[in-house]
Tab-separated table of C-alpha atoms in Angstrom:
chain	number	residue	atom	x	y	z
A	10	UNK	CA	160.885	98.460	143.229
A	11	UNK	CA	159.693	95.235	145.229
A	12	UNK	CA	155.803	94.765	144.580
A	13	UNK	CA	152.982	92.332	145.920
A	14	UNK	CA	151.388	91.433	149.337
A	15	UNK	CA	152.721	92.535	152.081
A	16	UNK	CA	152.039	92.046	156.084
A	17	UNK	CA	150.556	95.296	157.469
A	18	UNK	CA	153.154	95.297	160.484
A	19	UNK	CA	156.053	95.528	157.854
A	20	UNK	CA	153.699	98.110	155.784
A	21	UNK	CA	154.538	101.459	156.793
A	22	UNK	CA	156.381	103.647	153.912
A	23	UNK	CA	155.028	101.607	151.378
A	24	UNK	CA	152.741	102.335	148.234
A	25	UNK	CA	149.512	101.483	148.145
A	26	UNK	CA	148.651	99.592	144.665
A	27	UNK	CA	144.811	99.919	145.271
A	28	UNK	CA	142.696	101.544	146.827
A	29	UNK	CA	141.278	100.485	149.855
A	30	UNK	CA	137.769	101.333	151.673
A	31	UNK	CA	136.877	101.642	154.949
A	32	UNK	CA	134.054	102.592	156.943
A	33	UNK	CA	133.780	106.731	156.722
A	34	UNK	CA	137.145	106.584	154.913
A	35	UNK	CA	139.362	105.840	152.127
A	36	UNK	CA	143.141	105.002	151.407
A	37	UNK	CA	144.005	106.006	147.426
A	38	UNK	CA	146.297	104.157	145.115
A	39	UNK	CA	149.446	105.607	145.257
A	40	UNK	CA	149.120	106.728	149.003
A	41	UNK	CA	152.187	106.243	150.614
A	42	UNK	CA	151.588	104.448	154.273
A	43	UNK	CA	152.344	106.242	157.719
A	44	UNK	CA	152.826	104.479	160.627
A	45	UNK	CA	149.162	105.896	161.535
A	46	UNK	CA	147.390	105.127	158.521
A	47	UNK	CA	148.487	101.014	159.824
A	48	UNK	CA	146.500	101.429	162.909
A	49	UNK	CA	143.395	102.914	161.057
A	50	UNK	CA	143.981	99.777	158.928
A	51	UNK	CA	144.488	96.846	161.684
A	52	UNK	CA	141.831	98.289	163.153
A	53	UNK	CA	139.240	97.563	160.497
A	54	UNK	CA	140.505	93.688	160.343
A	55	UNK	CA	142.926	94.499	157.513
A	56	UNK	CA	146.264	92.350	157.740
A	57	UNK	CA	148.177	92.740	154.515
A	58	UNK	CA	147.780	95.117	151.595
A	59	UNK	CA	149.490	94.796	147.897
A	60	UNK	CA	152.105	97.564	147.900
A	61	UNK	CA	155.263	98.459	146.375
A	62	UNK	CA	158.695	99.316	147.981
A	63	UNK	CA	161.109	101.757	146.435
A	64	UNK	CA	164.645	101.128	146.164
A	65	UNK	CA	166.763	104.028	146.328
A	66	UNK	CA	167.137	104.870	142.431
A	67	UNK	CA	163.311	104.399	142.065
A	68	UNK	CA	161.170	107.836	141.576
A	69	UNK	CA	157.753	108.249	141.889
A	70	UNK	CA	155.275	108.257	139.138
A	71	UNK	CA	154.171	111.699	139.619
A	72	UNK	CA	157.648	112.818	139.370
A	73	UNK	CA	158.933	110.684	136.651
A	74	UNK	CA	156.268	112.015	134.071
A	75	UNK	CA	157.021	115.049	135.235
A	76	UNK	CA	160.425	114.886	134.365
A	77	UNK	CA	159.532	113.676	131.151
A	78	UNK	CA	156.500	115.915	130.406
A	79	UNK	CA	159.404	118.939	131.142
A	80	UNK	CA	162.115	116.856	128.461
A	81	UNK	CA	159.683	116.459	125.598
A	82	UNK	CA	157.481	119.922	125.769
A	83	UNK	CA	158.113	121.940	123.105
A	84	UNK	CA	156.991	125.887	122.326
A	85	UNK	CA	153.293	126.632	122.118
A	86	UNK	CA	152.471	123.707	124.939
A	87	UNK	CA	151.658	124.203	128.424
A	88	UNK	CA	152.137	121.188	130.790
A	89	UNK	CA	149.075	119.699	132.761
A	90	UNK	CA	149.264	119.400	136.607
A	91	UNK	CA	150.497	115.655	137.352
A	92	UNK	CA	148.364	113.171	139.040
A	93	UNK	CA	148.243	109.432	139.203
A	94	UNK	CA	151.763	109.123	136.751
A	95	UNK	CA	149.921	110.696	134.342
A	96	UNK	CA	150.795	114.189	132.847
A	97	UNK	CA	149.179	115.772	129.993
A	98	UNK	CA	150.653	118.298	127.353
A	99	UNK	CA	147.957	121.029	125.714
A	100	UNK	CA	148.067	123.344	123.009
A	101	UNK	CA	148.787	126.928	123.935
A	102	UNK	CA	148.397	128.124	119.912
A	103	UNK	CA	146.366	127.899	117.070
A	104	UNK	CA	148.439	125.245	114.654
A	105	UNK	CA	149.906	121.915	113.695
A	106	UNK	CA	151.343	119.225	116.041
A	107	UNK	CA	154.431	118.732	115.095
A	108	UNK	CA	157.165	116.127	116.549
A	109	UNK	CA	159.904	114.535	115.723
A	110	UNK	CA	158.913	110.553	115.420
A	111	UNK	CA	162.222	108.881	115.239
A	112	UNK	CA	162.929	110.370	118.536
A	113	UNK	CA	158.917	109.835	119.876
A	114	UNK	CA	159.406	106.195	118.971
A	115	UNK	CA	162.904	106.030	120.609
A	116	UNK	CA	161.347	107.000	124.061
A	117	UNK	CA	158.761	104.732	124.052
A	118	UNK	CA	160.749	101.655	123.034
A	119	UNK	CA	163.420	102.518	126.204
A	120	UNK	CA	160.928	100.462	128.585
A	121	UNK	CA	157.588	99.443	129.341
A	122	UNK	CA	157.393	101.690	132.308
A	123	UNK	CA	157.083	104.844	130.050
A	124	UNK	CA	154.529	105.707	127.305
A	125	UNK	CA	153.843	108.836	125.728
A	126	UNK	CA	150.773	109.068	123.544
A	127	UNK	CA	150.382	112.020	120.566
A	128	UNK	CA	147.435	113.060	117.921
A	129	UNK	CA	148.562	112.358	114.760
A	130	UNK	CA	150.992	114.493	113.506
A	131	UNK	CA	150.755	117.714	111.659
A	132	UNK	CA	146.872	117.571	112.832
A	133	UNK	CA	144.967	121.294	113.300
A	134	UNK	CA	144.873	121.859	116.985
A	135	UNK	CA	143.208	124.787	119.192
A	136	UNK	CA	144.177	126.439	122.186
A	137	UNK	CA	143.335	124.193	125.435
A	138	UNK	CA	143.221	120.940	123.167
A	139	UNK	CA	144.618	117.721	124.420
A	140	UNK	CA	147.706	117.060	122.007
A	141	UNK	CA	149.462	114.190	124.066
A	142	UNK	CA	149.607	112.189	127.350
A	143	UNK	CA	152.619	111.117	129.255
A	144	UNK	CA	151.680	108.405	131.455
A	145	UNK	CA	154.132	106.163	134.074
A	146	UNK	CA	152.585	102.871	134.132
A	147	UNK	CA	153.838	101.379	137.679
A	148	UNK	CA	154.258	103.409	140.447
A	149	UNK	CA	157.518	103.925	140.129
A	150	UNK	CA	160.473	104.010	137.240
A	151	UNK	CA	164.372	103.262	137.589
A	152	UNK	CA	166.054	106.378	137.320
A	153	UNK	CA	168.886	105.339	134.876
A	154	UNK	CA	165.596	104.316	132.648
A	155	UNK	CA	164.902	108.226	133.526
A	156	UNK	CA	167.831	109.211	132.553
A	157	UNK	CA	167.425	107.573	129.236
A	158	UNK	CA	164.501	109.368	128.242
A	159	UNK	CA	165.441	112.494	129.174
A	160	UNK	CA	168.699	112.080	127.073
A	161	UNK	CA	167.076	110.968	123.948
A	162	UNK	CA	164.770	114.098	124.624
A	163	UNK	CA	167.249	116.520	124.993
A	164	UNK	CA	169.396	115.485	122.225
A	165	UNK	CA	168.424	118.594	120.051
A	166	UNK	CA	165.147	120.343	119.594
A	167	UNK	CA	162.032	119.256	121.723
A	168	UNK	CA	160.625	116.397	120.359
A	169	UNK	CA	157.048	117.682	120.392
A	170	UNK	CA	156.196	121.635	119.680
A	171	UNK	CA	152.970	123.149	117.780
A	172	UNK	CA	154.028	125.274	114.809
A	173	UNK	CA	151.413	127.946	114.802
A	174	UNK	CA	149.079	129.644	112.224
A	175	UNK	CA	151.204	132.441	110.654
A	176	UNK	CA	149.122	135.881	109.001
A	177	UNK	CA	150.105	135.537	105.207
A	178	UNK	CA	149.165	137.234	101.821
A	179	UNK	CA	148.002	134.554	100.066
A	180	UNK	CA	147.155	135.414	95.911
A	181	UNK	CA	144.895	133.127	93.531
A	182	UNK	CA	145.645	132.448	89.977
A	183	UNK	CA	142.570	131.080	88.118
A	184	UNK	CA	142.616	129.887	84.766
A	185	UNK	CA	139.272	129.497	82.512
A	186	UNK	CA	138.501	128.371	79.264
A	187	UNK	CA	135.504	129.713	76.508
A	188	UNK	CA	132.310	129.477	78.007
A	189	UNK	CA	132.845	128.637	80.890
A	190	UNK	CA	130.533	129.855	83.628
A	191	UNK	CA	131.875	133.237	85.776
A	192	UNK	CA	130.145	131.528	88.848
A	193	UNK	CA	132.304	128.751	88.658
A	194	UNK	CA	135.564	130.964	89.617
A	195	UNK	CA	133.405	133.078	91.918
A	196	UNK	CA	132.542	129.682	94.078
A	197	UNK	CA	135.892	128.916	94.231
A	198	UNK	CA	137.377	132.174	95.387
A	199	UNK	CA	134.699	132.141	97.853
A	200	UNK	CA	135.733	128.452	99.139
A	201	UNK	CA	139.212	129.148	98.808
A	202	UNK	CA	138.908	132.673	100.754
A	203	UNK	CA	136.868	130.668	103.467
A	204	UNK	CA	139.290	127.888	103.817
A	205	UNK	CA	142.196	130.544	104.588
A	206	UNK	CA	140.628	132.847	106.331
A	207	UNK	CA	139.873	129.622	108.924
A	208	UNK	CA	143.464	129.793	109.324
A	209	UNK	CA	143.821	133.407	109.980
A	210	UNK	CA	145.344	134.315	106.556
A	211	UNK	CA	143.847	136.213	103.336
A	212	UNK	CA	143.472	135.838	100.117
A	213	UNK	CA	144.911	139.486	99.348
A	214	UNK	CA	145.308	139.327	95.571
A	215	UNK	CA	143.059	137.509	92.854
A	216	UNK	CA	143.976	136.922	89.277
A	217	UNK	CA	141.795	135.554	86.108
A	218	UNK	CA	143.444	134.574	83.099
A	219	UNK	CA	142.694	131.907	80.027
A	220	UNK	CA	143.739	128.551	80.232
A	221	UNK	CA	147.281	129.620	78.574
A	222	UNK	CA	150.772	129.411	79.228
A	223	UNK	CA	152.212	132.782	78.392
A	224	UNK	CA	149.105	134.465	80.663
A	225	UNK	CA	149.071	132.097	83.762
A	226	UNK	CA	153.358	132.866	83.289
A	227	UNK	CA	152.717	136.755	83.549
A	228	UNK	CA	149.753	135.959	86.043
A	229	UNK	CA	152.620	134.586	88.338
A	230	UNK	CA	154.969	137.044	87.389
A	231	UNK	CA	152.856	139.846	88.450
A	232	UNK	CA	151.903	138.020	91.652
A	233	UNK	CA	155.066	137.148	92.720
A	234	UNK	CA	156.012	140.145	94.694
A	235	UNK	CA	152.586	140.734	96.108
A	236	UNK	CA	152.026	137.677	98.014
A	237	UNK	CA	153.733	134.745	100.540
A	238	UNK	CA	152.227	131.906	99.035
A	239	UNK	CA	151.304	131.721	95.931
A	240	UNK	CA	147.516	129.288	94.694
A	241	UNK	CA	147.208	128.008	91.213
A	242	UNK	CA	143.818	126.857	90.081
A	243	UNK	CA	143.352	125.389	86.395
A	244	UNK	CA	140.034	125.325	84.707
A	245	UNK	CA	141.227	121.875	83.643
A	246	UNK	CA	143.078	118.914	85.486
A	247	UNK	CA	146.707	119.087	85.641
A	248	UNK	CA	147.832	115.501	83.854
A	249	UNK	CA	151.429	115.827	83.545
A	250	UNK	CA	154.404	117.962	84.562
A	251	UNK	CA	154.539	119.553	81.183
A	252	UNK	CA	150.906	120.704	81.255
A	253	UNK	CA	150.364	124.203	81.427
A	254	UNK	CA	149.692	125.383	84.600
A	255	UNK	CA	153.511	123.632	85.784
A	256	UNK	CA	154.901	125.021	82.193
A	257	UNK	CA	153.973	128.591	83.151
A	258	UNK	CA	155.782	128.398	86.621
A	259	UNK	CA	158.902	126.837	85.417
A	260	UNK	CA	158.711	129.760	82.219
A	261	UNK	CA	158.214	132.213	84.555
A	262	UNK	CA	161.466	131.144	86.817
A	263	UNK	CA	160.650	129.314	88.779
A	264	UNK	CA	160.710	125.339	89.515
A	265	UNK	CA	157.999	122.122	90.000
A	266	UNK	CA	159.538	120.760	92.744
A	267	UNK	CA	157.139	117.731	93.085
A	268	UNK	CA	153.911	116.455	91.056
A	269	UNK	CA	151.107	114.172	92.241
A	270	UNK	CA	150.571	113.248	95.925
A	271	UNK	CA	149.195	109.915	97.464
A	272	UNK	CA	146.633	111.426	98.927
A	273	UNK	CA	142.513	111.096	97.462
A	274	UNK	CA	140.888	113.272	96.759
A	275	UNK	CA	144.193	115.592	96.074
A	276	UNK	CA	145.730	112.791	93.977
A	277	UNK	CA	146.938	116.050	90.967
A	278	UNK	CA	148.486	118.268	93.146
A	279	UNK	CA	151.723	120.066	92.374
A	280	UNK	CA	154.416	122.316	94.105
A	281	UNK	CA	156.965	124.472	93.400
A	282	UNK	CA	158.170	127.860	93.985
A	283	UNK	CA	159.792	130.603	92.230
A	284	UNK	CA	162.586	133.076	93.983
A	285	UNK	CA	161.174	131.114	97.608
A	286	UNK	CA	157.943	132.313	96.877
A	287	UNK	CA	155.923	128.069	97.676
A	288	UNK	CA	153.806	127.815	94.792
A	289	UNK	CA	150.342	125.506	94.819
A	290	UNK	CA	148.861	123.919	91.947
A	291	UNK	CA	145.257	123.173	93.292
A	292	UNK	CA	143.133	120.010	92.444
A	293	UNK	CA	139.922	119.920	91.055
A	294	UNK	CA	138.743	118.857	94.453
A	295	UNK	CA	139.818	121.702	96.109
A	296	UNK	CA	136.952	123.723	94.468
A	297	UNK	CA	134.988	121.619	97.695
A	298	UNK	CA	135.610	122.946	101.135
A	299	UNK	CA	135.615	119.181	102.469
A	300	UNK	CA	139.206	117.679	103.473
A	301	UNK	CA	141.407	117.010	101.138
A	302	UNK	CA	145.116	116.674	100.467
A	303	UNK	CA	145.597	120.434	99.054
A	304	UNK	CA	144.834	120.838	103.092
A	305	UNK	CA	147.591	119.004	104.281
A	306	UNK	CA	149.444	121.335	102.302
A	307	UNK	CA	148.072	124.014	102.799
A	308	UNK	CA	148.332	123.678	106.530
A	309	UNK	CA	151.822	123.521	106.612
A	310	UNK	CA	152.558	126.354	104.528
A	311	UNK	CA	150.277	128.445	106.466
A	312	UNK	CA	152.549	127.371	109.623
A	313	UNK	CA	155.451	127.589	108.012
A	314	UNK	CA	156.589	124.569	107.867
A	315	UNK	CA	158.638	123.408	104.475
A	316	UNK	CA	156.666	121.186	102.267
A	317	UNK	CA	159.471	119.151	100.763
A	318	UNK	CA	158.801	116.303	97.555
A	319	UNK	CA	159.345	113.424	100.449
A	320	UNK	CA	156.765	114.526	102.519
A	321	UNK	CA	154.407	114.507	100.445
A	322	UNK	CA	155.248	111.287	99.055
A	323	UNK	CA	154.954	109.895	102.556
A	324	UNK	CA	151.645	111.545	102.939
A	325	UNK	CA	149.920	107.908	101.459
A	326	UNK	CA	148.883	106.360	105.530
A	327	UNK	CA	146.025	107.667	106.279
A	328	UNK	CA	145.680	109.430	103.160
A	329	UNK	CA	142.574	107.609	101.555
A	330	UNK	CA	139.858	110.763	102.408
A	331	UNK	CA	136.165	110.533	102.520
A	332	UNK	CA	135.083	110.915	98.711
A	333	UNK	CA	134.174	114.174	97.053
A	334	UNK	CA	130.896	113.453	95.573
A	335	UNK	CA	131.223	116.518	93.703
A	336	UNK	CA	134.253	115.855	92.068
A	337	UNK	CA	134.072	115.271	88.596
A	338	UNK	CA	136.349	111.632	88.485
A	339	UNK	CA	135.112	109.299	91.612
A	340	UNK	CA	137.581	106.948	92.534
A	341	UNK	CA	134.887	104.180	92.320
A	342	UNK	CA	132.943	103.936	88.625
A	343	UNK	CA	129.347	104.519	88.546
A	344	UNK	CA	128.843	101.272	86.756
A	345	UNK	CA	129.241	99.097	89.536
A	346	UNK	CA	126.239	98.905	90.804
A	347	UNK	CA	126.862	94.898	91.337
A	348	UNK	CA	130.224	95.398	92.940
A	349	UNK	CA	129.985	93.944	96.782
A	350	UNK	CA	130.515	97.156	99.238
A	351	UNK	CA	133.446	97.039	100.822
A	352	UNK	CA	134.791	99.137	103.551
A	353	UNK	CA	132.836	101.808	104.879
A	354	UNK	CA	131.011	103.443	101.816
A	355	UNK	CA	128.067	101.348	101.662
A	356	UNK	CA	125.576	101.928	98.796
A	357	UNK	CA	121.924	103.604	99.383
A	358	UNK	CA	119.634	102.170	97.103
A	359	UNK	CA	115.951	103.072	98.773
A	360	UNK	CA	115.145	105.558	101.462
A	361	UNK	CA	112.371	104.325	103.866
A	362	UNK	CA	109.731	107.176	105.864
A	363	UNK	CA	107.629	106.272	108.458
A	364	UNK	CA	105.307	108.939	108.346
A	365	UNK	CA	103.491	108.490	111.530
A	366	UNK	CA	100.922	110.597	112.658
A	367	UNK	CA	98.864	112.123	109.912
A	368	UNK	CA	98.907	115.643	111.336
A	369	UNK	CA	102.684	115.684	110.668
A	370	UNK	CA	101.094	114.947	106.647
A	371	UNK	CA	98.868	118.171	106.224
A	372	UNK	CA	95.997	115.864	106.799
């Protein structure tokens, strides 16, 4: 593709780079010149415009993300009309985002001609939702660079697909100890039920038991058959792989696969599973419906998507949450009330009203 100024007499069949103005009308980037639209534009005083030529193995913006949009679109995404080299993919499900980004980074490193932009990956998405952009940046794109693309695209699966919500039977396991309150479990079956059902699955069986061994063991024994995923919930921290809500899984059959995540709050996290049945052992922050990393979990066994020990161990970008405040351990002590704020969590130590007008007072 040849680009810059050229003389309007040698014009014709070029691409216009910008658009251009006149009096009752107007010539849009990307229009391609007719012999016509050169008199309309030597008529208004016009003598050169900045335009691009194609060579015979360039295509067309439009086209070209296109092309591309077609190579990378996975199931559950519907392709956007293409306008201006820009074509965007949308979610046709309830789900995840999911994409393969060895391959995602692989296309956009082939040239600077081609970009294509995602959400983050594994992030909730909604029908109609905006999940990633293609866009051509000049107006037009080698086709051997095409080619390449479309290549590392169709190597195997799609690169980019949404993985959606799957209707499962999800049981609870909840341990407690002597005196502790009955409302405490009942608050966290009801935030637990909540967070599931906003998935489109059910908490379908619910089991109590004390904070022991040999009854969360015959807790999961019971369960096992009833349920596809299977939520542990101590009435104490889990603090080591031995503890007892891992010993009762891996007494009962089955295995801990993986125990701790870099993700806060959801730092004491565990999973395993027993005859395939994924099994979750719950933080203590999890008894709060804010995010945290039992979600990222959660999500992905809800979509069916395999939670293996290395991705959760990659999980640590991005995984510093917003804090818990109701969480019993804060990851900053309450002592340090001379500590300079950093970040975004500053400190609120007075709360100034402006009261205003009186009759706003009672007076």
């Amino acid at each position: 593709m040849k680009f810059g100024k050229i003389p309007l007499d040698q014009a014709a069949g070029t691409i216009l780079a910008h658009s251009t103005r006149l009096t009752g009308r107007i010539f849009k980037k990307g229009h391609i010149l007719a012999p016509e639209d050169i008199v309309v534009l030597q008529n208004s005083g016009i003598t050169g415009v900045i335009a691009a030529r194609l060579e015979s193995e360039d295509i067309l913006e439009d086209e070209a993300a296109s092309r591309i949009s077609n190579a990378i679109a996975g199931l559950n995404i519907k392709i956007g009309n293409t306008f201006t080299g820009r074509c965007n993919l949308i979610a046709d499900a309830d789900g995840l985002i999911n994409y393969d980004k060895v391959r995602l980074d692989e296309l956009n490193l082939i040239d600077q001609s081609i970009t294509v932009a995602t959400l983050p990956p594994y992030t909730v998405v909604t029908p109609r939702q905006l999940i990633a952009t293609i866009k051509i940046i000049p107006l037009a794109v080698p086709n051997n660079v095409l080619n390449k693309a479309e290549k590392i695209a169709g190597s195997v699966a799609p690169i980019i697909s949404v993985s959606p919500f799957q209707k499962k039977r999800v049981g609870l396991i909840m341990s407690r100890l002597p005196g502790m309150k009955e409302s405490i479990l009942d608050n966290t079956l009801k935030t637990v039920s909540a967070r599931v059902a906003t998935y489109g699955s059910d908490i379908t069986h619910e089991i109590r038991v004390s904070h022991d061994q040999e009854e969360v063991k015959r807790a999961i024994e019971n369960m096992s058959s009833l349920c596809d995923i299977l939520l542990i919930f101590g009435a104490s921290a889990v603090v080591d792989r031995h503890d007892v809500l891992p010993a009762a899984v891996e007494s009962a059959g089955g295995s801990v696969d993986h125990f701790g995540m870099p993700v806060d709050p959801g730092n004491l996290l565990f999973i395993g599973q027993r005859g395939g049945l994924p099994i979750v052992g719950m933080p203590g922050c999890a008894r709060s419906p804010k995010l945290n990393g039992f979600d990222w979990v959660l999500w992905r066994l809800l979509a069916n998507i395999e939670v293996s020990p290395q991705d959760i161990m990659l999980m640590g970008s991005g995984g510093l949450l917003k804090e818990i405040n109701e969480r019993g351990q804060l990851r900053q002590n309450s002592n340090g009330a001379n500590e300079k704020a950093t970040g975004g969590e500053a400190k609120v130590i007075a709360l100034i009203l402006a009261a205003g007008s009186s009759t706003r007072m009672g007076a």
